[in-house]
PDB file of C-alpha atoms in Angstrom:
ATOM      1  CA  MET A   8      21.375 -11.595 -21.981  1.00 55.00           C
ATOM      2  CA  PHE A   9      21.324 -10.020 -18.574  1.00 61.00           C
ATOM      3  CA  ARG A  10      23.329 -12.898 -16.883  1.00 53.00           C
ATOM      4  CA  ASP A  11      26.295 -12.843 -19.461  1.00 52.00           C
ATOM      5  CA  ILE A  12      26.528  -9.173 -18.805  1.00 51.00           C
ATOM      6  CA  ILE A  13      26.395  -9.482 -15.092  1.00 50.00           C
ATOM      7  CA  GLY A  14      28.807 -12.537 -14.846  1.00 51.00           C
ATOM      8  CA  THR A  15      31.534 -11.259 -17.215  1.00 52.00           C
ATOM      9  CA  ARG A  16      31.037  -7.382 -16.899  1.00 51.00           C
ATOM     10  CA  LYS A  17      30.790  -7.530 -20.538  1.00 52.00           C
ATOM     11  CA  ARG A  18      32.085  -4.515 -22.494  1.00 53.00           C
ATOM     12  CA  THR A  19      31.189  -1.725 -20.285  1.00 62.00           C
ATOM     13  CA  SER A  20      30.670  -1.336 -16.534  1.00 80.00           C
ATOM     14  CA  LEU A  21      27.666   1.021 -17.389  1.00 87.00           C
ATOM     15  CA  LEU A  22      25.399  -1.507 -18.453  1.00 89.00           C
ATOM     16  CA  CYS A  23      26.518  -3.840 -15.807  1.00 88.00           C
ATOM     17  CA  ASP A  24      25.758  -1.229 -13.103  1.00 92.00           C
ATOM     18  CA  ALA A  25      22.520  -0.392 -14.812  1.00 93.00           C
ATOM     19  CA  ILE A  26      21.471  -4.044 -14.230  1.00 93.00           C
ATOM     20  CA  GLU A  27      22.659  -4.268 -10.798  1.00 94.00           C
ATOM     21  CA  GLU A  28      20.728  -1.161  -9.975  1.00 96.00           C
ATOM     22  CA  VAL A  29      17.447  -2.622 -11.445  1.00 97.00           C
ATOM     23  CA  LEU A  30      18.144  -5.601  -9.142  1.00 96.00           C
ATOM     24  CA  ASN A  31      18.597  -3.437  -6.108  1.00 97.00           C
ATOM     25  CA  MET A  32      15.529  -1.610  -7.026  1.00 97.00           C
ATOM     26  CA  LEU A  33      13.542  -5.030  -7.101  1.00 97.00           C
ATOM     27  CA  GLU A  34      14.959  -5.828  -3.733  1.00 96.00           C
ATOM     28  CA  ARG A  35      13.738  -2.598  -2.413  1.00 96.00           C
ATOM     29  CA  ALA A  36      10.222  -3.091  -3.970  1.00 96.00           C
ATOM     30  CA  GLN A  37      10.342  -6.587  -2.307  1.00 95.00           C
ATOM     31  CA  HIS A  38      10.912  -5.157   1.011  1.00 92.00           C
ATOM     32  CA  MET A  39       8.342  -2.375   0.590  1.00 92.00           C
ATOM     33  CA  PHE A  40       5.614  -4.676  -0.449  1.00 93.00           C
ATOM     34  CA  GLY A  41       6.430  -6.923   2.581  1.00 88.00           C
ATOM     35  CA  ALA A  42       5.901  -3.990   4.759  1.00 87.00           C
ATOM     36  CA  SER A  43       2.732  -2.683   2.721  1.00 85.00           C
ATOM     37  CA  CYS A  44       0.437  -5.550   4.058  1.00 77.00           C
ATOM     38  CA  GLY A  45       0.484  -4.208   7.599  1.00 71.00           C
ATOM     39  CA  THR A  46      -2.521  -4.672   9.612  1.00 66.00           C
ATOM     40  CA  LEU A  47      -5.004  -4.430   6.683  1.00 75.00           C
ATOM     41  CA  LEU A  48      -3.753  -7.815   5.162  1.00 76.00           C
ATOM     42  CA  SER A  49      -2.273  -9.083   8.560  1.00 65.00           C
ATOM     43  CA  CYS A  50       0.397 -11.210   6.845  1.00 56.00           C
ATOM     44  CA  ASP A  51       3.037 -12.858   9.116  1.00 51.00           C
ATOM     45  CA  ASN A  52       5.799 -11.625   7.007  1.00 48.00           C
ATOM     46  CA  ALA A  53       4.847  -7.942   7.400  1.00 53.00           C
ATOM     47  CA  ASP A  54       8.076  -5.804   8.053  1.00 55.00           C
ATOM     48  CA  MET A  55       6.871  -2.547   9.626  1.00 59.00           C
ATOM     49  CA  ASP A  56      10.444  -1.535  10.264  1.00 73.00           C
ATOM     50  CA  VAL A  57      10.763  -0.651   6.549  1.00 82.00           C
ATOM     51  CA  ASP A  58      10.574   2.994   5.814  1.00 88.00           C
ATOM     52  CA  VAL A  59       8.221   2.851   2.726  1.00 89.00           C
ATOM     53  CA  ASP A  60       8.583   6.494   1.751  1.00 91.00           C
ATOM     54  CA  ARG A  61      12.324   6.731   1.841  1.00 93.00           C
ATOM     55  CA  GLU A  62      12.521   3.467  -0.091  1.00 94.00           C
ATOM     56  CA  ASP A  63       9.995   4.914  -2.698  1.00 95.00           C
ATOM     57  CA  ARG A  64      12.238   7.875  -3.109  1.00 96.00           C
ATOM     58  CA  ASP A  65      15.236   5.650  -3.604  1.00 96.00           C
ATOM     59  CA  ILE A  66      13.407   3.721  -6.236  1.00 97.00           C
ATOM     60  CA  ASN A  67      12.526   6.787  -7.966  1.00 97.00           C
ATOM     61  CA  ALA A  68      16.288   7.817  -7.772  1.00 97.00           C
ATOM     62  CA  GLY A  69      17.242   4.541  -9.106  1.00 97.00           C
ATOM     63  CA  GLU A  70      15.083   4.738 -12.224  1.00 97.00           C
ATOM     64  CA  ARG A  71      16.809   8.257 -13.011  1.00 97.00           C
ATOM     65  CA  LEU A  72      20.065   6.606 -12.360  1.00 97.00           C
ATOM     66  CA  VAL A  73      19.436   3.690 -14.655  1.00 97.00           C
ATOM     67  CA  ARG A  74      18.130   5.941 -17.420  1.00 96.00           C
ATOM     68  CA  ARG A  75      21.347   8.032 -17.317  1.00 95.00           C
ATOM     69  CA  MET A  76      23.696   5.247 -17.324  1.00 95.00           C
ATOM     70  CA  ILE A  77      21.808   3.602 -20.465  1.00 94.00           C
ATOM     71  CA  PHE A  78      21.913   6.938 -22.152  1.00 93.00           C
ATOM     72  CA  GLN A  79      25.563   7.254 -21.383  1.00 92.00           C
ATOM     73  CA  HIS A  80      26.393   3.813 -22.524  1.00 90.00           C
ATOM     74  CA  LEU A  81      24.571   4.328 -25.787  1.00 90.00           C
ATOM     75  CA  THR A  82      26.123   7.435 -26.340  1.00 91.00           C
ATOM     76  CA  ILE A  83      29.587   5.976 -26.209  1.00 87.00           C
ATOM     77  CA  ASN A  84      28.663   2.458 -27.770  1.00 82.00           C
ATOM     78  CA  PRO A  85      25.691   3.048 -29.760  1.00 79.00           C
ATOM     79  CA  GLU A  86      25.611  -0.434 -31.429  1.00 76.00           C
ATOM     80  CA  GLN A  87      26.741  -2.297 -28.455  1.00 80.00           C
ATOM     81  CA  ASP A  88      24.142  -4.363 -26.391  1.00 83.00           C
ATOM     82  CA  LEU A  89      21.332  -2.231 -28.067  1.00 88.00           C
ATOM     83  CA  PRO A  90      18.575  -4.652 -27.212  1.00 87.00           C
ATOM     84  CA  THR A  91      19.618  -5.072 -23.616  1.00 88.00           C
ATOM     85  CA  SER A  92      19.815  -1.429 -23.165  1.00 91.00           C
ATOM     86  CA  LEU A  93      16.349  -0.736 -24.778  1.00 91.00           C
ATOM     87  CA  ALA A  94      14.982  -3.663 -22.598  1.00 91.00           C
ATOM     88  CA  LEU A  95      16.155  -1.961 -19.280  1.00 94.00           C
ATOM     89  CA  VAL A  96      14.761   1.501 -20.370  1.00 93.00           C
ATOM     90  CA  SER A  97      11.408  -0.357 -20.778  1.00 92.00           C
ATOM     91  CA  ILE A  98      11.537  -2.217 -17.621  1.00 95.00           C
ATOM     92  CA  VAL A  99      12.835   0.091 -15.213  1.00 96.00           C
ATOM     93  CA  HIS A 100       9.625   2.065 -15.102  1.00 96.00           C
ATOM     94  CA  ASP A 101       7.835  -1.040 -14.244  1.00 97.00           C
ATOM     95  CA  VAL A 102       9.992  -1.604 -11.275  1.00 97.00           C
ATOM     96  CA  GLU A 103       9.519   2.199 -10.119  1.00 97.00           C
ATOM     97  CA  ARG A 104       5.696   1.398 -10.374  1.00 97.00           C
ATOM     98  CA  LEU A 105       6.207  -1.480  -7.945  1.00 97.00           C
ATOM     99  CA  GLY A 106       7.358   1.089  -5.227  1.00 96.00           C
ATOM    100  CA  ASP A 107       4.161   3.289  -5.961  1.00 96.00           C
ATOM    101  CA  TYR A 108       1.647   0.536  -5.529  1.00 96.00           C
ATOM    102  CA  ALA A 109       3.559  -0.794  -2.305  1.00 94.00           C
ATOM    103  CA  LYS A 110       3.193   2.510  -1.043  1.00 93.00           C
ATOM    104  CA  ASN A 111      -0.462   2.808  -2.232  1.00 94.00           C
ATOM    105  CA  LEU A 112      -1.184  -0.470  -0.304  1.00 92.00           C
ATOM    106  CA  THR A 113       0.593   1.114   2.768  1.00 90.00           C
ATOM    107  CA  GLU A 114      -1.597   4.068   2.877  1.00 90.00           C
ATOM    108  CA  LEU A 115      -4.795   1.829   2.933  1.00 89.00           C
ATOM    109  CA  ASN A 116      -3.739   0.590   6.408  1.00 85.00           C
ATOM    110  CA  ARG A 117      -5.147   3.804   7.941  1.00 84.00           C
ATOM    111  CA  TRP A 118      -8.549   2.513   7.312  1.00 81.00           C
ATOM    112  CA  SER A 119      -7.884  -0.980   8.446  1.00 77.00           C
ATOM    113  CA  ASP A 120      -9.979  -0.462  11.700  1.00 76.00           C
ATOM    114  CA  LEU A 121     -13.053  -0.034   9.407  1.00 71.00           C
ATOM    115  CA  CYS A 122     -12.519  -3.684   8.351  1.00 74.00           C
ATOM    116  CA  ALA A 123     -14.274  -6.372  10.308  1.00 65.00           C
ATOM    117  CA  GLY A 124     -11.204  -8.666  10.319  1.00 69.00           C
ATOM    118  CA  ASP A 125     -11.689 -12.381   9.316  1.00 76.00           C
ATOM    119  CA  THR A 126     -14.315 -12.045   6.775  1.00 80.00           C
ATOM    120  CA  ASP A 127     -14.600 -13.605   3.320  1.00 83.00           C
ATOM    121  CA  CYS A 128     -13.559 -10.322   1.777  1.00 84.00           C
ATOM    122  CA  SER A 129     -10.461 -10.138   3.726  1.00 85.00           C
ATOM    123  CA  ARG A 130      -9.759 -13.705   3.280  1.00 88.00           C
ATOM    124  CA  MET A 131      -9.777 -13.546  -0.643  1.00 90.00           C
ATOM    125  CA  CYS A 132      -7.788 -10.488  -0.766  1.00 89.00           C
ATOM    126  CA  ARG A 133      -5.257 -12.041   1.433  1.00 90.00           C
ATOM    127  CA  GLU A 134      -5.176 -14.845  -0.990  1.00 93.00           C
ATOM    128  CA  ILE A 135      -4.242 -12.751  -3.711  1.00 94.00           C
ATOM    129  CA  HIS A 136      -1.493 -10.930  -1.613  1.00 92.00           C
ATOM    130  CA  GLU A 137       0.017 -14.421  -0.746  1.00 92.00           C
ATOM    131  CA  MET A 138       0.038 -15.255  -4.569  1.00 95.00           C
ATOM    132  CA  ILE A 139       1.869 -12.248  -5.405  1.00 96.00           C
ATOM    133  CA  ALA A 140       4.504 -12.151  -2.639  1.00 94.00           C
ATOM    134  CA  PRO A 141       6.771 -15.181  -4.103  1.00 96.00           C
ATOM    135  CA  LEU A 142       6.754 -13.399  -7.490  1.00 98.00           C
ATOM    136  CA  PHE A 143       9.580 -10.859  -6.227  1.00 97.00           C
ATOM    137  CA  GLY A 144      12.117 -13.501  -5.536  1.00 97.00           C
ATOM    138  CA  GLN A 145      11.268 -15.294  -8.741  1.00 98.00           C
ATOM    139  CA  VAL A 146      11.549 -12.158 -10.875  1.00 97.00           C
ATOM    140  CA  ILE A 147      14.959 -11.356  -9.242  1.00 97.00           C
ATOM    141  CA  GLU A 148      16.149 -14.734  -9.744  1.00 96.00           C
ATOM    142  CA  ALA A 149      14.950 -14.980 -13.254  1.00 95.00           C
ATOM    143  CA  PHE A 150      16.474 -11.421 -13.927  1.00 92.00           C
ATOM    144  CA  ARG A 151      19.806 -12.397 -12.529  1.00 91.00           C
ATOM    145  CA  LYS A 152      20.112 -15.777 -14.145  1.00 91.00           C
ATOM    146  CA  SER A 153      18.397 -14.732 -17.460  1.00 90.00           C
ATOM    147  CA  ASP A 154      16.030 -17.752 -16.483  1.00 94.00           C
ATOM    148  CA  THR A 155      13.324 -17.747 -19.166  1.00 93.00           C
ATOM    149  CA  GLU A 156      11.502 -20.831 -17.508  1.00 96.00           C
ATOM    150  CA  VAL A 157      10.995 -18.974 -14.275  1.00 97.00           C
ATOM    151  CA  ALA A 158      10.184 -15.854 -15.923  1.00 96.00           C
ATOM    152  CA  ARG A 159       7.353 -17.804 -18.015  1.00 96.00           C
ATOM    153  CA  GLN A 160       6.022 -19.046 -14.521  1.00 96.00           C
ATOM    154  CA  VAL A 161       5.896 -15.326 -13.270  1.00 97.00           C
ATOM    155  CA  MET A 162       3.842 -14.477 -16.439  1.00 96.00           C
ATOM    156  CA  ARG A 163       1.477 -17.537 -15.996  1.00 96.00           C
ATOM    157  CA  ARG A 164       0.954 -16.763 -12.457  1.00 97.00           C
ATOM    158  CA  HIS A 165      -0.050 -13.231 -13.512  1.00 97.00           C
ATOM    159  CA  VAL A 166      -2.883 -14.627 -15.494  1.00 96.00           C
ATOM    160  CA  GLU A 167      -4.279 -16.537 -12.622  1.00 97.00           C
ATOM    161  CA  ILE A 168      -3.985 -13.466 -10.417  1.00 97.00           C
ATOM    162  CA  LYS A 169      -5.886 -11.412 -12.807  1.00 96.00           C
ATOM    163  CA  GLU A 170      -8.670 -14.235 -12.833  1.00 96.00           C
ATOM    164  CA  ARG A 171      -8.620 -14.247  -9.126  1.00 95.00           C
ATOM    165  CA  THR A 172      -9.156 -10.595  -8.936  1.00 96.00           C
ATOM    166  CA  ASP A 173     -11.872 -10.549 -11.104  1.00 95.00           C
ATOM    167  CA  VAL A 174     -13.782 -13.244  -9.046  1.00 94.00           C
ATOM    168  CA  PHE A 175     -13.018 -11.040  -5.946  1.00 92.00           C
ATOM    169  CA  VAL A 176     -14.435  -7.799  -7.508  1.00 91.00           C
ATOM    170  CA  GLU A 177     -17.554  -9.715  -8.597  1.00 90.00           C
ATOM    171  CA  SER A 178     -17.969 -10.910  -5.064  1.00 88.00           C
ATOM    172  CA  VAL A 179     -17.612  -7.747  -3.140  1.00 86.00           C
ATOM    173  CA  MET A 180     -20.468  -6.407  -5.375  1.00 82.00           C
ATOM    174  CA  HIS A 181     -22.544  -8.305  -2.879  1.00 79.00           C
ATOM    175  CA  TYR A 182     -21.277  -6.117  -0.048  1.00 75.00           C
ATOM    176  CA  PRO A 183     -23.789  -3.185  -0.495  1.00 68.00           C
ATOM    177  CA  ASP A 184     -22.705   0.047   1.389  1.00 68.00           C
ATOM    178  CA  SER A 185     -19.667  -1.558   2.856  1.00 82.00           C
ATOM    179  CA  LYS A 186     -16.551   0.400   3.554  1.00 85.00           C
ATOM    180  CA  GLU A 187     -14.891  -2.702   4.105  1.00 85.00           C
ATOM    181  CA  ALA A 188     -15.677  -3.780   0.535  1.00 86.00           C
ATOM    182  CA  VAL A 189     -14.316  -0.522  -0.896  1.00 88.00           C
ATOM    183  CA  ILE A 190     -11.112  -0.751   0.902  1.00 89.00           C
ATOM    184  CA  TYR A 191     -10.239  -4.528  -0.086  1.00 89.00           C
ATOM    185  CA  SER A 192     -11.450  -3.624  -3.584  1.00 91.00           C
ATOM    186  CA  LEU A 193      -8.869  -0.874  -3.766  1.00 93.00           C
ATOM    187  CA  ALA A 194      -6.192  -3.310  -2.266  1.00 93.00           C
ATOM    188  CA  SER A 195      -6.989  -5.763  -4.861  1.00 95.00           C
ATOM    189  CA  ARG A 196      -6.429  -3.257  -7.657  1.00 95.00           C
ATOM    190  CA  PHE A 197      -3.174  -2.291  -6.259  1.00 96.00           C
ATOM    191  CA  LEU A 198      -2.163  -6.020  -5.739  1.00 96.00           C
ATOM    192  CA  ARG A 199      -3.125  -6.808  -9.387  1.00 97.00           C
ATOM    193  CA  ARG A 200      -1.154  -3.805 -10.739  1.00 97.00           C
ATOM    194  CA  THR A 201       1.814  -5.213  -8.761  1.00 97.00           C
ATOM    195  CA  SER A 202       1.423  -8.417 -10.347  1.00 97.00           C
ATOM    196  CA  ALA A 203       1.268  -6.969 -13.746  1.00 97.00           C
ATOM    197  CA  HIS A 204       4.406  -4.894 -13.321  1.00 97.00           C
ATOM    198  CA  LEU A 205       6.282  -8.039 -11.954  1.00 98.00           C
ATOM    199  CA  SER A 206       4.990  -9.938 -15.182  1.00 97.00           C
ATOM    200  CA  ASN A 207       6.145  -6.931 -17.571  1.00 95.00           C
ATOM    201  CA  VAL A 208       9.620  -7.301 -16.051  1.00 96.00           C
ATOM    202  CA  ALA A 209       9.764 -10.942 -16.454  1.00 95.00           C
ATOM    203  CA  SER A 210       8.355 -10.451 -20.229  1.00 94.00           C
ATOM    204  CA  SER A 211      11.851  -8.803 -20.960  1.00 93.00           C
ATOM    205  CA  LEU A 212      13.320 -12.373 -20.557  1.00 92.00           C
ATOM    206  CA  VAL A 213      10.757 -14.149 -22.637  1.00 92.00           C
ATOM    207  CA  ASN A 214       9.431 -11.815 -25.450  1.00 88.00           C
ATOM    208  CA  PRO A 215      11.187  -9.995 -28.275  1.00 86.00           C
ATOM    209  CA  LEU A 216      11.810  -6.401 -27.523  1.00 84.00           C
ATOM    210  CA  ASP A 217       8.675  -5.198 -29.431  1.00 82.00           C
ATOM    211  CA  ARG A 218       6.540  -7.352 -27.133  1.00 85.00           C
ATOM    212  CA  ILE A 219       7.986  -6.520 -23.735  1.00 84.00           C
ATOM    213  CA  SER A 220       5.132  -5.985 -21.270  1.00 80.00           C
ATOM    214  CA  GLY A 221       2.827  -8.058 -23.406  1.00 79.00           C
ATOM    215  CA  LYS A 222       1.384 -11.671 -22.990  1.00 80.00           C
ATOM    216  CA  GLU A 223       3.808 -14.621 -23.215  1.00 75.00           C
ATOM    217  CA  ALA A 224       5.150 -15.147 -26.639  1.00 71.00           C
ATOM    218  CA  GLN A 225       4.533 -18.610 -28.075  1.00 67.00           C
ATOM    219  CA  GLY A 226       7.053 -20.767 -29.847  1.00 53.00           C
TER     220      GLY A 226
END
């Protein structure tokens, strides 16, 4: 449904502009996530040139803009593209939350010097990070092309990530009185929530309107 509106500027530029703004927000969140790993997760693709605070403010402004455009569209055309409009109002908050969790991950870098470096704890957390990083591009592709198969892949990957974080949290319980365990446990929760919000956005392409942000609808 998003692809048809993007491709043809169907009926109203307001709705098309709202979709494009959501895509811009997703791209900003992707850049923030790339920067958020910093020294804590020591990923090769870390982009520390990103101003995370500014990007977060821009994403917050984007959410308000999308909501205004959708409300204006529905005021003018209350019965036109209603499911798409409601889906956008739902998922734009998920995109906004992606920025918040990237910011949270960035803030953890202030304690990276308390971590021992290449430990089982850090490796497991990095593996979770690496599972999530490609999902941004997949969600953007799925959203732009209304590709339900790619969206389903994202949702299924999130299920795997949840299982992996459960294993991780169980493992860090064996690190008594460890500051490193506390830091990476927090990171794992922020990573898991990032994955969850990406899955929620993907669900708008897979699930009926009343099940957006839920598990993958079958059949």
